[in-house]
Each structure stands twice: as structure tokens, then as C-alpha cells.
Tab-separated table of C-alpha atoms in Angstrom:
chain	number	residue	atom	x	y	z
A	250	ARG	CA	-25.081	-12.421	101.931
A	251	HIS	CA	-24.002	-9.488	104.042
A	252	THR	CA	-21.342	-9.823	106.696
A	253	ARG	CA	-21.548	-7.547	109.721
A	254	TYR	CA	-18.293	-5.679	110.325
A	255	GLN	CA	-17.711	-3.867	113.582
A	256	CYS	CA	-14.653	-1.751	114.310
A	257	ASP	CA	-13.725	1.245	116.396
A	258	TRP	CA	-13.426	3.998	113.809
A	259	SER	CA	-13.633	6.775	116.402
A	260	SER	CA	-9.820	7.102	116.605
A	261	ASP	CA	-9.851	8.922	113.295
A	262	VAL	CA	-12.719	10.894	111.757
A	263	CYS	CA	-11.408	10.117	108.268
A	264	SER	CA	-11.810	6.412	108.960
A	265	SER	CA	-15.548	6.862	108.519
A	266	ASP	CA	-14.954	7.354	104.796
A	267	LEU	CA	-12.773	4.236	104.854
A	268	ALA	CA	-15.562	2.319	106.605
A	269	ILE	CA	-18.071	3.415	103.963
A	270	ARG	CA	-15.726	2.448	101.119
A	271	PHE	CA	-14.940	-0.969	102.580
A	272	ALA	CA	-18.581	-1.649	103.388
A	273	HIS	CA	-19.580	-1.276	99.754
A	274	ARG	CA	-16.457	-2.781	98.234
A	275	PHE	CA	-16.667	-5.997	100.260
A	276	ASN	CA	-20.434	-6.080	100.820
A	277	PHE	CA	-20.190	-5.402	104.566
A	278	THR	CA	-22.955	-3.949	106.708
A	279	LEU	CA	-21.797	-1.200	109.039
A	280	GLY	CA	-22.405	-1.986	112.714
A	281	LYS	CA	-24.549	0.090	115.043
A	282	GLN	CA	-21.513	1.553	116.812
A	283	THR	CA	-20.043	2.817	113.560
A	284	LEU	CA	-23.384	4.206	112.439
A	285	ARG	CA	-23.788	6.011	115.755
A	286	PHE	CA	-20.316	7.467	115.392
A	287	LEU	CA	-21.072	8.768	111.900
A	288	LYS	CA	-24.212	10.503	113.141
A	289	THR	CA	-22.608	11.889	116.320
A	290	ALA	CA	-19.437	13.064	114.588
A	291	ASN	CA	-21.485	14.883	111.981
A	292	GLU	CA	-23.705	16.536	114.617
A	293	MET	CA	-20.589	17.665	116.506
A	294	GLY	CA	-19.110	19.174	113.344
A	295	LEU	CA	-16.012	16.961	113.486
A	296	PHE	CA	-15.985	16.461	109.718
A	297	GLN	CA	-15.892	20.229	109.235
A	298	GLN	CA	-12.513	20.206	110.968
A	299	LEU	CA	-10.896	18.150	108.203
A	300	SER	CA	-8.397	20.019	106.060
A	301	GLY	CA	-9.301	20.602	102.415
A	302	GLU	CA	-6.444	18.392	101.251
A	303	ARG	CA	-7.515	15.485	103.469
A	304	LEU	CA	-11.172	15.848	102.564
A	305	CYS	CA	-10.322	15.890	98.859
A	306	HIS	CA	-8.080	12.838	99.299
A	307	GLU	CA	-10.835	10.852	101.000
A	308	LEU	CA	-13.442	11.822	98.400
A	309	LYS	CA	-11.067	10.972	95.566
A	310	ALA	CA	-10.550	7.506	97.049
A	311	ILE	CA	-14.320	6.998	97.112
A	312	PHE	CA	-14.754	8.320	93.569
A	313	LEU	CA	-12.087	5.938	92.260
A	314	GLU	CA	-14.025	2.901	93.466
A	315	HIS	CA	-15.382	0.735	90.623
A	316	ASN	CA	-18.903	1.650	91.736
A	317	ALA	CA	-18.874	4.781	93.847
A	318	ILE	CA	-22.643	5.314	93.834
A	319	PRO	CA	-23.522	3.218	96.938
A	320	ALA	CA	-20.889	5.082	98.961
A	321	LEU	CA	-22.250	8.413	97.721
A	322	GLN	CA	-25.743	7.328	98.686
A	323	MET	CA	-24.530	6.608	102.216
A	324	LEU	CA	-22.682	9.926	102.419
A	325	GLU	CA	-25.924	11.600	101.383
A	326	LYS	CA	-27.891	9.594	103.944
A	327	PHE	CA	-25.713	10.903	106.762
A	328	GLN	CA	-25.541	14.392	105.165
A	329	LEU	CA	-21.746	14.187	105.064
A	330	LEU	CA	-21.595	15.737	101.589
A	331	LYS	CA	-22.591	19.056	103.146
A	332	VAL	CA	-19.068	19.194	104.558
A	333	ILE	CA	-18.081	20.274	101.037
A	334	HIS	CA	-20.833	22.881	100.784
A	335	PRO	CA	-24.294	23.168	102.420
A	336	LYS	CA	-26.019	22.851	99.033
A	337	VAL	CA	-24.203	19.702	97.884
A	338	GLN	CA	-26.369	16.607	97.595
A	339	TRP	CA	-26.534	13.299	95.766
A	340	ASN	CA	-29.823	12.213	94.191
A	341	ASP	CA	-31.322	10.059	91.434
A	342	GLN	CA	-30.937	12.835	88.867
A	343	LYS	CA	-27.195	13.064	89.487
A	344	GLU	CA	-26.883	9.298	89.443
A	345	LYS	CA	-28.407	9.219	85.948
A	346	LEU	CA	-26.157	12.085	84.831
A	347	TRP	CA	-23.085	10.269	86.160
A	348	GLU	CA	-23.931	7.195	84.060
A	349	LYS	CA	-24.041	9.420	80.978
A	350	VAL	CA	-20.856	11.264	81.917
A	351	ARG	CA	-19.065	7.965	82.474
A	352	ALA	CA	-20.111	6.744	79.008
A	353	VAL	CA	-18.929	10.007	77.428
A	354	GLN	CA	-15.625	9.829	79.277
A	355	ASP	CA	-15.124	6.228	78.123
A	356	TRP	CA	-15.585	7.425	74.532
A	357	TYR	CA	-13.040	10.196	75.117
A	358	ARG	CA	-10.497	7.821	76.642
A	359	TYR	CA	-10.872	5.126	73.974
A	360	ALA	CA	-10.502	7.777	71.272
A	361	PHE	CA	-7.034	8.468	72.768
A	362	LEU	CA	-7.698	12.184	72.992
A	363	THR	CA	-5.802	14.735	75.048
A	364	PRO	CA	-5.593	16.272	77.553
A	365	GLU	CA	-6.441	13.386	79.866
A	366	VAL	CA	-9.473	13.864	82.088
A	367	ASP	CA	-9.554	12.217	85.514
A	368	ARG	CA	-12.632	10.079	86.152
A	369	TRP	CA	-12.729	11.088	89.828
A	370	PHE	CA	-12.799	14.763	88.852
A	371	MET	CA	-15.698	14.249	86.449
A	372	LEU	CA	-17.666	12.529	89.240
A	373	LEU	CA	-16.878	15.498	91.468
A	374	SER	CA	-18.143	17.754	88.660
A	375	VAL	CA	-21.421	15.826	88.574
A	376	LEU	CA	-21.719	16.137	92.344
A	377	LEU	CA	-21.238	19.919	92.193
A	378	CYS	CA	-22.830	20.720	88.817
A	379	HIS	CA	-26.046	22.183	90.298
A	380	LEU	CA	-24.131	24.920	92.125
A	381	ASP	CA	-23.791	28.418	90.694
A	382	SER	CA	-20.315	29.795	89.994
A	383	GLY	CA	-20.000	31.423	93.420
A	384	ASP	CA	-20.960	28.294	95.353
A	385	MET	CA	-18.815	26.193	93.009
A	386	ARG	CA	-15.815	28.360	93.902
A	387	LEU	CA	-16.523	27.956	97.619
A	388	ALA	CA	-16.774	24.178	97.227
A	389	GLY	CA	-13.516	24.122	95.261
A	390	ASP	CA	-11.803	26.210	97.911
A	391	ARG	CA	-13.084	23.870	100.626
A	392	LEU	CA	-11.459	20.947	98.816
A	393	SER	CA	-8.230	22.876	98.149
A	394	LEU	CA	-8.447	22.084	94.447
A	395	GLN	CA	-5.690	23.076	92.035
A	396	ALA	CA	-6.085	26.165	89.829
A	397	ARG	CA	-6.670	24.048	86.700
A	398	GLN	CA	-9.428	22.099	88.442
A	399	MET	CA	-11.036	25.293	89.744
A	400	GLU	CA	-11.035	26.671	86.205
A	401	ALA	CA	-12.776	23.554	84.894
A	402	LEU	CA	-15.446	23.682	87.617
A	403	LYS	CA	-16.048	27.373	86.961
A	404	ASP	CA	-16.383	26.693	83.238
A	405	ILE	CA	-18.967	23.988	83.903
A	406	ALA	CA	-20.909	26.223	86.282
A	407	LEU	CA	-20.960	29.213	83.912
A	408	HIS	CA	-21.321	27.590	80.503
A	409	ALA	CA	-22.363	23.909	80.478
A	410	ASP	CA	-26.140	24.414	80.693
A	411	ASP	CA	-26.164	27.467	78.427
A	412	LEU	CA	-24.078	25.694	75.794
A	413	THR	CA	-26.268	22.598	76.008
A	414	HIS	CA	-29.358	24.727	75.319
A	415	LYS	CA	-27.690	26.550	72.425
A	416	LEU	CA	-26.660	23.308	70.775
A	417	PHE	CA	-30.114	21.801	71.303
A	418	ARG	CA	-31.654	24.633	69.273
A	419	LYS	CA	-29.186	24.213	66.405
A	420	THR	CA	-30.378	21.520	64.030
A	421	SER	CA	-27.716	22.259	61.431
A	422	THR	CA	-24.549	24.292	61.662
A	423	THR	CA	-21.202	24.668	59.926
A	424	PRO	CA	-17.966	23.352	61.454
A	425	SER	CA	-16.637	26.899	61.860
A	426	THR	CA	-19.771	27.945	63.771
A	427	MET	CA	-19.443	24.920	66.035
A	428	VAL	CA	-15.771	25.704	66.666
A	429	SER	CA	-16.592	29.303	67.594
A	430	LEU	CA	-19.039	27.983	70.213
A	431	LEU	CA	-16.717	25.362	71.691
A	432	GLU	CA	-13.097	26.461	71.387
A	433	HIS	CA	-12.939	28.522	74.580
A	434	ARG	CA	-14.456	25.811	76.791
A	435	THR	CA	-12.533	23.271	78.849
A	436	VAL	CA	-12.652	19.601	77.880
A	437	GLU	CA	-14.448	18.830	81.163
A	438	CYS	CA	-17.180	21.307	80.252
A	439	LEU	CA	-17.557	19.797	76.767
A	440	LEU	CA	-17.848	16.276	78.166
A	441	MET	CA	-20.542	17.513	80.539
A	442	VAL	CA	-22.375	19.124	77.611
A	443	MET	CA	-22.246	15.853	75.652
A	444	ALA	CA	-23.679	13.999	78.641
A	445	LYS	CA	-26.504	16.494	79.114
A	446	SER	CA	-27.403	17.025	75.457
A	447	LEU	CA	-30.531	15.461	73.952
A	448	ASN	CA	-29.511	16.519	70.431
A	449	ILE	CA	-27.617	13.704	68.686
A	450	GLU	CA	-26.293	16.073	66.009
A	451	ALA	CA	-24.946	18.358	68.722
A	452	VAL	CA	-23.167	15.463	70.444
A	453	GLU	CA	-21.645	14.377	67.144
A	454	GLY	CA	-20.551	17.961	66.525
A	455	VAL	CA	-18.733	18.113	69.873
A	456	GLN	CA	-17.107	14.760	69.096
A	457	LYS	CA	-15.878	16.050	65.735
A	458	TYR	CA	-14.550	19.174	67.414
A	459	LEU	CA	-12.596	17.159	69.971
A	460	ARG	CA	-11.289	14.675	67.404
A	461	LYS	CA	-10.539	16.931	64.468
A	462	TRP	CA	-11.817	20.483	64.196
A	463	ARG	CA	-9.914	21.960	67.155
A	464	LYS	CA	-6.649	20.911	65.485
A	465	VAL	CA	-7.324	22.773	62.230
A	466	THR	CA	-4.923	25.682	61.607
A	467	PRO	CA	-5.242	28.613	59.174
A	468	GLY	CA	-2.761	26.975	56.814
A	469	ILE	CA	-0.860	30.241	56.386
A	470	THR	CA	1.154	32.590	58.576
A	471	GLY	CA	1.716	36.298	59.020
A	472	ASN	CA	4.786	36.003	56.774
A	473	ASP	CA	2.560	34.785	53.938
A	474	LEU	CA	0.340	37.831	54.374
A	475	LYS	CA	3.398	40.090	54.424
A	476	LYS	CA	4.572	38.602	51.125
A	477	LEU	CA	1.233	39.588	49.629
A	478	GLY	CA	2.044	43.185	50.515
A	479	ILE	CA	-0.568	43.457	53.242
A	480	PRO	CA	0.536	46.003	55.894
A	481	THR	CA	1.175	44.558	59.343
A	482	GLY	CA	-1.664	45.262	61.770
A	483	PRO	CA	-4.952	44.023	63.281
A	484	LEU	CA	-6.051	42.861	59.808
A	485	TYR	CA	-3.635	39.924	60.081
A	486	SER	CA	-5.557	38.395	62.977
A	487	LYS	CA	-8.845	38.801	61.133
A	488	LEU	CA	-7.499	37.234	57.927
A	489	LEU	CA	-5.892	34.280	59.718
A	490	LYS	CA	-9.144	33.617	61.542
A	491	GLN	CA	-11.040	33.827	58.263
A	492	ALA	CA	-8.612	31.415	56.596
A	493	ARG	CA	-9.191	28.887	59.351
A	494	GLN	CA	-12.967	29.190	58.946
A	495	TRP	CA	-12.656	28.551	55.209
A	496	LYS	CA	-10.620	25.425	55.863
A	497	LEU	CA	-13.029	24.160	58.497
A	498	ASP	CA	-16.008	24.597	56.182
A	499	GLY	CA	-14.203	23.015	53.229
A	500	GLU	CA	-14.287	26.155	51.112
A	501	VAL	CA	-10.536	25.897	50.486
A	502	THR	CA	-8.103	23.007	50.728
A	503	THR	CA	-4.687	24.227	49.600
A	504	LYS	CA	-2.443	27.100	50.645
A	505	ALA	CA	-2.653	28.566	47.140
A	506	GLU	CA	-6.452	28.649	47.341
A	507	ILE	CA	-6.301	30.386	50.723
A	508	LEU	CA	-3.913	33.081	49.487
A	509	GLU	CA	-5.975	33.678	46.352
A	510	ARG	CA	-9.120	34.026	48.451
A	511	ILE	CA	-7.344	36.488	50.739
A	512	LYS	CA	-6.240	38.571	47.784
A	513	GLN	CA	-9.853	38.833	46.716
A	514	GLU	CA	-10.962	39.786	50.235
A	515	VAL	CA	-8.308	42.512	50.513
A	516	GLU	CA	-9.137	43.910	47.077
A	517	LEU	CA	-12.826	44.012	47.911
A	518	GLY	CA	-11.984	45.728	51.199
A	519	ASP	CA	-10.084	48.408	49.314
């Protein structure tokens, strides 16, 4: 049963977001006066006058609700999401993507992986994921996001879809190849890729990268190479990278095996 709730929200434009949150949290129906205010305030451009910090705060509060979707649907109904950027919208496609992203993020959290990823930020990423990098930057600027958050949004805009397509085409790949594809992407981008991917092997590969492969080291250092008599220079970086690939692919397991393999590589190079 719905209870009608009427209140004068016009004293504060931001209270409209509060009204929407409370309406869906407590199963209220917004009264005609409040609905008229939402429409009029939007037509007058009052929401555009909100500071980025305040707008971000209000959206974050909505996103942290147990079920934020009804509130997002109402924001879309009154076209209030366009305060972030004219191209921002909420639709059925994004709702389905958010369900997948939420499941992926639950896996990430229950696996006790780091760094932590905020649920509200991933919902914001879903909301903005259709924007290109330029529009994504404008939306981030409008919300006064932090540099780290802007970087994550940019990474999603530039690489999430492309990486999803690349992984979909790969039916079988080595751990080192997977690492080379993933290691420069943010965790937020990788979670988005997992949510979008239709390739189970690809999803499992990203999971293995996040759980294990990204932590693999070469197993040797530049001092070890120096002891082998290898002159200091750009070759060190190449050899250390190669050693890590061998370890990832299971071609070597001990430090002695790595050094012996390097000796062979250097001799062949000579």
C-alpha cells in the first residue's frame, strides 16, 4: 500500500533528490505539489546551479540505497540526469548491465581483493558508460570527481568495450598474454569488462588475473643479471619481463631455472 507524502521541498533544490530517495525507500508516493516543483525547477534550470560537489553528494546518496534503480528511473522520468551531461540517461539496457556489474563487484569483494572499489562509483560508471572519453571527462568535471575517479572513468570509456571484444575473440590464451592485455587497466575497467563479457573463459581469465597473475614477479632482480656478467642497460628490462612471462606460463618454477634460461637467451643473442 502506498502512502501519499506531501511536503514543501521548494526551500532547497537538493531536497528533490531527498524526496525521491525517501519515496522509494519508504514506499511513498510523491504528491502533486512536489511533482510540479520537480518539473518547474528543471525547466527553470535550477538544478544546473548546483555545485559539482553537492550534485555528486546527492547522487552518491541515491546510489548507496539498497535498490537505487527506482530512484534512477524517476530521475530519468524528469530528465534530471541531464544535469550531469545532456547525453546521460537511464534505460533498461543499463539496468541489466548494473545487475551484472553488481554481481561482479560482489565476487570481487568476497574474494577480499584490493584495491577496494566503491559500489556507488561502479553504478556511476554504468550510468556514464555509453559516453565517449570527451563526454565522460565533461561529466566527471561536472561532478567534481577526484583525479583517481576521473582516471577510472576515462579507462572505462577508452578501453572497456575494446577489451571486451578482444577477449571475446580469444578462445584460448596463455596467462602471460592475458596479463599483457589487462595489466595497464584499472580495476573498475576490468570489472566492467567482466560484466559485459559473454565469453566465460575470458571472465575466468580476468578473475585469475585479479586473484593471482597480477601478483607474479620475475623472481630475479637486476643484481642477479649483473652477477651473470650481463652489462647494465635496456636488456635488463627485457630479460626481467621475459622471466615473468616464463613464470606466468609455468615454463620455469625456480630461480635457478630462470637464470639458466636467461643464460641460454643471452648466449643465443650473442
